[in-house]
XYZ file of N, CA and C in Angstrom:
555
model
N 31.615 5.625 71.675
C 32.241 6.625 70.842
C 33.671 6.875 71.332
N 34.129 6.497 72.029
C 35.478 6.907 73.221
C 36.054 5.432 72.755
N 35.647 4.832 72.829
C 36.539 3.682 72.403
C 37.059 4.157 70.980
N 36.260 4.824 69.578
C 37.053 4.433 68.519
C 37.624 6.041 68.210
N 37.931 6.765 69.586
C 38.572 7.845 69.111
C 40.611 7.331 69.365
N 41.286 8.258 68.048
C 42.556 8.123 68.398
C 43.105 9.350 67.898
N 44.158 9.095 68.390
C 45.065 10.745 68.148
C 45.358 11.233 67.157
N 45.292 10.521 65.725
C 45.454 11.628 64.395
C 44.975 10.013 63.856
N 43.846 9.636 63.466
C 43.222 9.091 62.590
C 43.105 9.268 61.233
N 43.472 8.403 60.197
C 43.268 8.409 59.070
C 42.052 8.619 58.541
N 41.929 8.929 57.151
C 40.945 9.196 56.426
C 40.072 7.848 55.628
N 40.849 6.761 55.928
C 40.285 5.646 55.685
C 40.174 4.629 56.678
N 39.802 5.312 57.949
C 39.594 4.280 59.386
C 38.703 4.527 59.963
N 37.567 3.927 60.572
C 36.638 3.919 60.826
C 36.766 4.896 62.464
N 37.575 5.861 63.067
C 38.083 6.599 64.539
C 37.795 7.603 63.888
N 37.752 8.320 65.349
C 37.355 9.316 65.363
C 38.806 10.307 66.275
N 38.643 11.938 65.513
C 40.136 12.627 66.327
C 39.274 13.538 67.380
N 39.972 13.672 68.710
C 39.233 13.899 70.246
C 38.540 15.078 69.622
N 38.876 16.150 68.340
C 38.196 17.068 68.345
C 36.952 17.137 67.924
N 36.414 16.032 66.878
C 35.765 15.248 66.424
C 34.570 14.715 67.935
N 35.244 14.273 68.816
C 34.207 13.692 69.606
C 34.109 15.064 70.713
N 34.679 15.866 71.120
C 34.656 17.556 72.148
C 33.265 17.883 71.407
N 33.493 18.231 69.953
C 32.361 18.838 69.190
C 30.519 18.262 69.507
N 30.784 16.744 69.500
C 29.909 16.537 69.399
C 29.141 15.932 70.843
N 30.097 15.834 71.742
C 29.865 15.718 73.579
C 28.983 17.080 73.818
N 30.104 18.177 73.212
C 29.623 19.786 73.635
C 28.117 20.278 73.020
N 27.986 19.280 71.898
C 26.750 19.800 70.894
C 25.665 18.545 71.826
N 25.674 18.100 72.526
C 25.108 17.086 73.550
C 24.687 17.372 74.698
N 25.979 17.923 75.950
C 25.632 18.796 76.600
C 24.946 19.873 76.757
N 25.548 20.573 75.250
C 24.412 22.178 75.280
C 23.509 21.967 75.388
N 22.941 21.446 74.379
C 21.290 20.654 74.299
C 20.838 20.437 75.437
N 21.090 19.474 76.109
C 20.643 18.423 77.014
C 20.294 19.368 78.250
N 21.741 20.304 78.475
C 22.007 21.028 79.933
C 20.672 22.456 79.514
N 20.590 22.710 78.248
C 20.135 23.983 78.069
C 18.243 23.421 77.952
N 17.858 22.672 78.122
C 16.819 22.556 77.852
C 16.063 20.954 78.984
N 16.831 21.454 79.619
C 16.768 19.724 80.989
C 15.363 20.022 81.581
N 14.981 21.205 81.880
C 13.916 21.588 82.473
C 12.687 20.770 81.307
N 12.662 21.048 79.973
C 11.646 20.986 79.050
C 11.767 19.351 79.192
N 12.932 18.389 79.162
C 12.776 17.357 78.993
C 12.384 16.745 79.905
N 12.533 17.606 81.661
C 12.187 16.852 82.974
C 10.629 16.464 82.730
N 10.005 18.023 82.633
C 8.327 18.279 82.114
C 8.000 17.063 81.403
N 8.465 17.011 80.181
C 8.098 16.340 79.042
C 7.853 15.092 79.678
N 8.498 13.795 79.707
C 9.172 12.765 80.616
C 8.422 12.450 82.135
N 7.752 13.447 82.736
C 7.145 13.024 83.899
C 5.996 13.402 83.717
N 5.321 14.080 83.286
C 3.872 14.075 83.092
C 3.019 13.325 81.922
N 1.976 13.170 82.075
C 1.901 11.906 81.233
C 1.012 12.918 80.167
N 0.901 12.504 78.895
C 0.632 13.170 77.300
C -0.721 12.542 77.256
N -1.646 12.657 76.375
C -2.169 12.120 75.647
C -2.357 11.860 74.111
N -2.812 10.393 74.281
C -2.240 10.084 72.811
C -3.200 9.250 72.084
N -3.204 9.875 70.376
C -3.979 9.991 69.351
C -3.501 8.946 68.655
N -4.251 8.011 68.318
C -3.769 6.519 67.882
C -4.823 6.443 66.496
N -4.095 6.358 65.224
C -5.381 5.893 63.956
C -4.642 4.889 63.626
N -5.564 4.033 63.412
C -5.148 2.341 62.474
C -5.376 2.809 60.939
N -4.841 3.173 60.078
C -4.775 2.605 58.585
C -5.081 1.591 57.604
N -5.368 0.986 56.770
C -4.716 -0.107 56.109
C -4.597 0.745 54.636
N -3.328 0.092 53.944
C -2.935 0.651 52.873
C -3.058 -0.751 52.213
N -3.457 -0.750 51.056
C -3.515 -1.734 49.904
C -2.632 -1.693 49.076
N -1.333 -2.658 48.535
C -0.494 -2.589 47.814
C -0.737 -3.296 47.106
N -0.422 -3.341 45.622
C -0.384 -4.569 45.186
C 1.413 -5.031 44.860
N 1.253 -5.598 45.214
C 2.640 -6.582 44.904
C 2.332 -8.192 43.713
N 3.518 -8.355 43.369
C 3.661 -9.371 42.281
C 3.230 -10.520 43.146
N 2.483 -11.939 42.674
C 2.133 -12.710 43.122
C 3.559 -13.879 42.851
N 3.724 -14.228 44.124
C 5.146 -14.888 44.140
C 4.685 -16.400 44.746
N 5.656 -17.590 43.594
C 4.684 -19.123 44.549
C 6.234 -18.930 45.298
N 5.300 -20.011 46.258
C 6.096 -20.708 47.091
C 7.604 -20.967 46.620
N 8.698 -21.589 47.279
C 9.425 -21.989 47.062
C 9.431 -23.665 46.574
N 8.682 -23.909 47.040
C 8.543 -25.808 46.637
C 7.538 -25.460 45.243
N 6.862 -24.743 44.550
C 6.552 -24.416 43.615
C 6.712 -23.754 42.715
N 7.997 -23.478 43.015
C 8.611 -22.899 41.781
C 9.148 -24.099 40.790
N 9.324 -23.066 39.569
C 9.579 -23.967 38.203
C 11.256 -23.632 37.584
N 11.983 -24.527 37.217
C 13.118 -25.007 36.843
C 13.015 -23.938 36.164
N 14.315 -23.858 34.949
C 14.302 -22.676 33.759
C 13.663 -23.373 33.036
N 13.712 -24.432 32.344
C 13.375 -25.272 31.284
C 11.791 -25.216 31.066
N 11.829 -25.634 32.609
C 9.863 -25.510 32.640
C 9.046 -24.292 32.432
N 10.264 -23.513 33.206
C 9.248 -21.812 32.822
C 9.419 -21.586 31.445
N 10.358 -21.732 30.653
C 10.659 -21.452 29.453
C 9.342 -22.192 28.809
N 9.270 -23.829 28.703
C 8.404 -24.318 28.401
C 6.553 -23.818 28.334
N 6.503 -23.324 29.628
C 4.862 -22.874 29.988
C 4.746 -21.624 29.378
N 5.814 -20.806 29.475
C 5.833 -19.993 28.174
C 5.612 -20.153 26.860
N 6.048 -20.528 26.614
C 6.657 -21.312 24.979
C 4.573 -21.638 24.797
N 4.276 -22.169 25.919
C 2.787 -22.831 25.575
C 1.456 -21.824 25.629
N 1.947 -20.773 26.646
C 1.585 -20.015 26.383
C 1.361 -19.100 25.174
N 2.491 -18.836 24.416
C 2.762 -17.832 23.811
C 1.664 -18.876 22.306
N 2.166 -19.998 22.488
C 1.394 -21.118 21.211
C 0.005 -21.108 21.346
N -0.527 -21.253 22.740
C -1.980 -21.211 22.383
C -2.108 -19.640 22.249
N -1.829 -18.367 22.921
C -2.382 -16.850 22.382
C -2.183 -16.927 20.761
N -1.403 -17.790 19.959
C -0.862 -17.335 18.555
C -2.106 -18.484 17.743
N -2.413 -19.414 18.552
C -3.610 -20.611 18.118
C -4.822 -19.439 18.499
N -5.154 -18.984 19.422
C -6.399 -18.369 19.155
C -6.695 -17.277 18.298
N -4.987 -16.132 18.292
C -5.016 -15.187 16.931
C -5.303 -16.119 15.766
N -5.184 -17.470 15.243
C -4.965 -17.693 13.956
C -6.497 -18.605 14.226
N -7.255 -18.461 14.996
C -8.541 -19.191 15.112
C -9.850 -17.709 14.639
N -9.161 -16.680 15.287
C -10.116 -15.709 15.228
C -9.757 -15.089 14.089
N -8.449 -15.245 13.412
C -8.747 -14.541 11.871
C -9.424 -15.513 11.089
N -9.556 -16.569 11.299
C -9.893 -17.678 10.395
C -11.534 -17.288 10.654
N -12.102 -17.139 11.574
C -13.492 -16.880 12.006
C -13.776 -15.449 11.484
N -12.972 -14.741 11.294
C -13.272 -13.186 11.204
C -13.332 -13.915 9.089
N -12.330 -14.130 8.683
C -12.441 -15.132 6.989
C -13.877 -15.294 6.348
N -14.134 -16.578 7.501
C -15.129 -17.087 7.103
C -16.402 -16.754 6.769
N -16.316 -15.589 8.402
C -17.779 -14.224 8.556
C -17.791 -13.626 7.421
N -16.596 -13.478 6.551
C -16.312 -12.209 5.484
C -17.014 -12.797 4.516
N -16.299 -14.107 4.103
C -17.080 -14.722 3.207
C -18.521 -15.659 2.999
N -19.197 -15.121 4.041
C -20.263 -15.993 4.429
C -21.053 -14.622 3.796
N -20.876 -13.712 4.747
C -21.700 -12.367 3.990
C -21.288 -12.472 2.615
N -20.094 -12.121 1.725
C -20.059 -11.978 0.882
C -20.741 -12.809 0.013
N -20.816 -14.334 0.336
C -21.749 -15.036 -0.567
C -23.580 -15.051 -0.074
N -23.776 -14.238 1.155
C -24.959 -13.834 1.523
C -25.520 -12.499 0.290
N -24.014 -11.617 0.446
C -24.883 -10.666 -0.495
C -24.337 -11.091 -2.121
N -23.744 -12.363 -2.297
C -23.620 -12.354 -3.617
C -25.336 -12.877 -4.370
N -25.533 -13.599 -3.273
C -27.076 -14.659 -3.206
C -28.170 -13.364 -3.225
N -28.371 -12.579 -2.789
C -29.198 -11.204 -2.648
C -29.131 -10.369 -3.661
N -27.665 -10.132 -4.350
C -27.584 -9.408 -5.641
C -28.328 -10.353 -6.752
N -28.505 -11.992 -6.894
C -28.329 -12.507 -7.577
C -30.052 -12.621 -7.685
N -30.867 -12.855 -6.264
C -32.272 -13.292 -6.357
C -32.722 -11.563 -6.800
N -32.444 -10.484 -5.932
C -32.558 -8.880 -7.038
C -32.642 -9.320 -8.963
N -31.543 -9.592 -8.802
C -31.759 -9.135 -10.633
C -32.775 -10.205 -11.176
N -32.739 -11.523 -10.382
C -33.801 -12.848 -11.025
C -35.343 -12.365 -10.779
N -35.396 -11.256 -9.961
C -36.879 -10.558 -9.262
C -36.843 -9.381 -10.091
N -35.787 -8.345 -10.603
C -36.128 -7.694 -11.902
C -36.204 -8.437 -13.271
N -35.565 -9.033 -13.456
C -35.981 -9.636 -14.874
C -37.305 -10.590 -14.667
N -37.695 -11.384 -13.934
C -39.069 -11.582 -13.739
C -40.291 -10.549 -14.140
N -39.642 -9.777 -13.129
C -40.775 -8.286 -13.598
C -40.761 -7.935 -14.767
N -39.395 -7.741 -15.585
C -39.640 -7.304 -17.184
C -40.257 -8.578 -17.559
N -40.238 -9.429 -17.715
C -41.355 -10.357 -18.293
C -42.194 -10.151 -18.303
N -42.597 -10.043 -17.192
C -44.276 -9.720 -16.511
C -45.196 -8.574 -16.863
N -44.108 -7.557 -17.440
C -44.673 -6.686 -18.260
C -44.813 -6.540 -19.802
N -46.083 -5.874 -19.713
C -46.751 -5.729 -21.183
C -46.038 -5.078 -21.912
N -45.351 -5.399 -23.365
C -44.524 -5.220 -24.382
C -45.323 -3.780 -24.656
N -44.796 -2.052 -24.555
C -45.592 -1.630 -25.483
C -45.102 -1.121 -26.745
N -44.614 -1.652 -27.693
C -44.121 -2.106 -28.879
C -43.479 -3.147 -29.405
N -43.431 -3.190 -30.984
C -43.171 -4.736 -31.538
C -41.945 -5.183 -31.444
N -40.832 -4.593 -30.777
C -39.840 -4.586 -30.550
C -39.865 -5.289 -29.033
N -40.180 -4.605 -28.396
C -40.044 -5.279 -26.718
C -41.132 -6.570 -26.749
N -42.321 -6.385 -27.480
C -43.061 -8.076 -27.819
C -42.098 -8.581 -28.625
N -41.421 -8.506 -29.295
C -40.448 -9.826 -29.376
C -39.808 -9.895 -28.508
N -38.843 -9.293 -27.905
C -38.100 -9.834 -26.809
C -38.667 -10.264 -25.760
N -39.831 -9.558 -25.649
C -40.169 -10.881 -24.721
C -40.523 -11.937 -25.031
N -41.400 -12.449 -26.059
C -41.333 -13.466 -26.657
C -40.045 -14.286 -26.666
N -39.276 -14.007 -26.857
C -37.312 -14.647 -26.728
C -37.176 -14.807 -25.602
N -37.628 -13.886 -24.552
C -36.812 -14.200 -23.479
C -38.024 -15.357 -22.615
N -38.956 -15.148 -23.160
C -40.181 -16.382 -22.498
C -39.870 -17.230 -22.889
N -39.799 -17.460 -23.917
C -39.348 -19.278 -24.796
C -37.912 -19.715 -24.075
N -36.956 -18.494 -24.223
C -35.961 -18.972 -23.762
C -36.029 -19.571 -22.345
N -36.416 -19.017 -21.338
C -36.849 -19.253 -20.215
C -38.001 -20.707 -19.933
N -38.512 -20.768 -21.061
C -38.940 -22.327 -20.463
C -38.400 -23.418 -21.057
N -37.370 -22.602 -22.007
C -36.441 -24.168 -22.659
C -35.087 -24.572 -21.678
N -34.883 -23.603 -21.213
C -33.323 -23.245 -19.829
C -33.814 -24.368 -18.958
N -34.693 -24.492 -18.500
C -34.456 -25.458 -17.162
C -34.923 -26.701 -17.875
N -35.810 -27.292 -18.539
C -35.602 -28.880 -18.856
C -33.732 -29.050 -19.796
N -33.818 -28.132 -20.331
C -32.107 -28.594 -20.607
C -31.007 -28.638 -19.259
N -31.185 -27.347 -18.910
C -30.031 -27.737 -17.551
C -30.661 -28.945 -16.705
N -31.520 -29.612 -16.829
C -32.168 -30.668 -15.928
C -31.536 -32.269 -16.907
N -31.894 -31.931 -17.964
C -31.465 -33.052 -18.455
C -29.665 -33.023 -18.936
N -28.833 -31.780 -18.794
C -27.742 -32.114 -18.753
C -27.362 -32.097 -17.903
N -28.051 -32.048 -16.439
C -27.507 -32.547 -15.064
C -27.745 -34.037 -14.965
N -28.697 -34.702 -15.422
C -29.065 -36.234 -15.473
C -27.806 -36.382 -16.487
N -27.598 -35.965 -17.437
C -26.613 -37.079 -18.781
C -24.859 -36.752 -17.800
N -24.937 -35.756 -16.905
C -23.780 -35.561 -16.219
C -23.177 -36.939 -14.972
N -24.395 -36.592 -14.284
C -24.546 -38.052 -13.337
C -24.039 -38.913 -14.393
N -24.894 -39.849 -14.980
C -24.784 -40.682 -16.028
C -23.420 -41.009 -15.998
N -22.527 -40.056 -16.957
C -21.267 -40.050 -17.300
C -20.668 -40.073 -16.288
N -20.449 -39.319 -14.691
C -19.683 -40.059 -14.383
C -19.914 -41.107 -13.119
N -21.451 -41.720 -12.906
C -21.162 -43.175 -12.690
C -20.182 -44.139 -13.770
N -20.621 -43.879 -14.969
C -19.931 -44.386 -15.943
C -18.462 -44.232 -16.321
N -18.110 -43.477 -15.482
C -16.121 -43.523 -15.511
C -16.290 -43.871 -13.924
N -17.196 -44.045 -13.362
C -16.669 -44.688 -12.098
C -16.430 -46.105 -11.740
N -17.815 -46.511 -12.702
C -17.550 -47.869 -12.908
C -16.128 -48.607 -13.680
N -16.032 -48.007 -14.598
C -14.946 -48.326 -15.461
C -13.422 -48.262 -14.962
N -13.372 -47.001 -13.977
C -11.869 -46.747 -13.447
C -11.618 -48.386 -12.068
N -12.936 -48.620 -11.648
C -13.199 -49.407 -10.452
C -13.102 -51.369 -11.353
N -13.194 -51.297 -12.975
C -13.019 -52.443 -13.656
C -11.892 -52.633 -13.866
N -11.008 -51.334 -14.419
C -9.498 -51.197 -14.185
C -8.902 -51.446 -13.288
N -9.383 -50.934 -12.045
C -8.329 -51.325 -11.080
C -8.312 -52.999 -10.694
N -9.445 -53.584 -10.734
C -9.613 -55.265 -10.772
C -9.250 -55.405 -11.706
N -8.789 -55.617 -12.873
C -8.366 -56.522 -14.042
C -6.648 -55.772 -13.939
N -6.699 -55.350 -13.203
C -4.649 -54.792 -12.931
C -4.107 -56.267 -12.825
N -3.152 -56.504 -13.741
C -2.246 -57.922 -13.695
C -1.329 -57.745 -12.409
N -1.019 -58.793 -12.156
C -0.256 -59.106 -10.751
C 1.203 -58.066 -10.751
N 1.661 -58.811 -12.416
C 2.957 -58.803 -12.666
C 3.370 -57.056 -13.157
N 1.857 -56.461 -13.073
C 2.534 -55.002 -13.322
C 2.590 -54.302 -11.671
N 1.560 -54.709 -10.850
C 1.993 -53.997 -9.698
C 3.251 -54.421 -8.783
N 3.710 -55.625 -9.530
C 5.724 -55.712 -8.678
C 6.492 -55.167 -9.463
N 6.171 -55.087 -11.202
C 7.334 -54.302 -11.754
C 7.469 -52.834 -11.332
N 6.349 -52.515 -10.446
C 6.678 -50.908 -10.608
C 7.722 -50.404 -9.219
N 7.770 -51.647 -8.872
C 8.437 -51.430 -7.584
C 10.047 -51.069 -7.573
């Protein structure tokens, strides 16, 4: 401290002015001289002493190595792949959440549909009691056993027709002349 005192030191120099170091010798001495007895005590008799071990758990950021670290390009990159597969599994799980929607929906379209085929069964099944509801049922019985050999046989004349444009589109394409598939070129 005596080394960086000088005689009128500036306000931008690292010295100190002698009054500066008197103050703080004297604030040293007092101390020291006024209380020498407490520090002799203190200093030569021996204390005892209360020792606890701790451990504190921090978490800190997980940092690699230096030989494992990644370029900008690359971190940018593993990002970039990152961010593509989290946006591939959002667009996997709405597609799955879609499908669930419409799986029920054609679950309960199939349930609304066998319901009403299981009430109108039942009105069949019941006894007309007037000449009004015996005809309709009568209509709706006849109708009902003429419905399925027709939809059966216009599912057969359907087949039919189109093996029969299949064959024909498949005769066309063999009888194609040479000279039209270079003109189109």
């Amino acid at each position: 401290m005596l080394q960086l005192v000088r005689p009128r030191p500036g306000t931008d120099t690292p010295h100190f002015s002698p009054d500066q170091v008197a103050a703080a010798a004297a604030f040293m001495a007092r101390g020291l001289l006024r209380h020498y007895r407490l520090y002799q005590h203190v200093f030569s008799t021996e204390q005892a002493h209360t020792e606890y071990t701790a451990e504190l758990m921090v978490e800190t950021p997980v940092v690699p190595t230096f030989e494992a670290a990644l370029s900008q390009g690359d971190w940018d990159a593993l990002h970039d792949q990152r961010r593509a597969e989290a946006e591939a599994a959002r667009v996997a799980a709405e597609e799955a959440e879609a499908a669930r929607q419409e799986a029920e929906a054609k679950e309960a379209e199939e349930e609304a549909r066998r319901l009403e085929e299981e009430a109108r069964r039942a009105e069949l099944a019941r006894k007309p009691a007037t000449l009004e509801e015996a005809i309709e049922h009568l209509v709706a019985t006849r109708l009902e056993n003429e419905k399925d050999p027709l939809a059966a046989a216009y599912k057969a004349k359907e087949a039919e027709l189109l093996a029969k444009i299949t064959s024909l589109e498949e005769a066309a394409a063999a009888k194609k002349p040479v000279s039209a598939v270079g003109a189109k070129k």
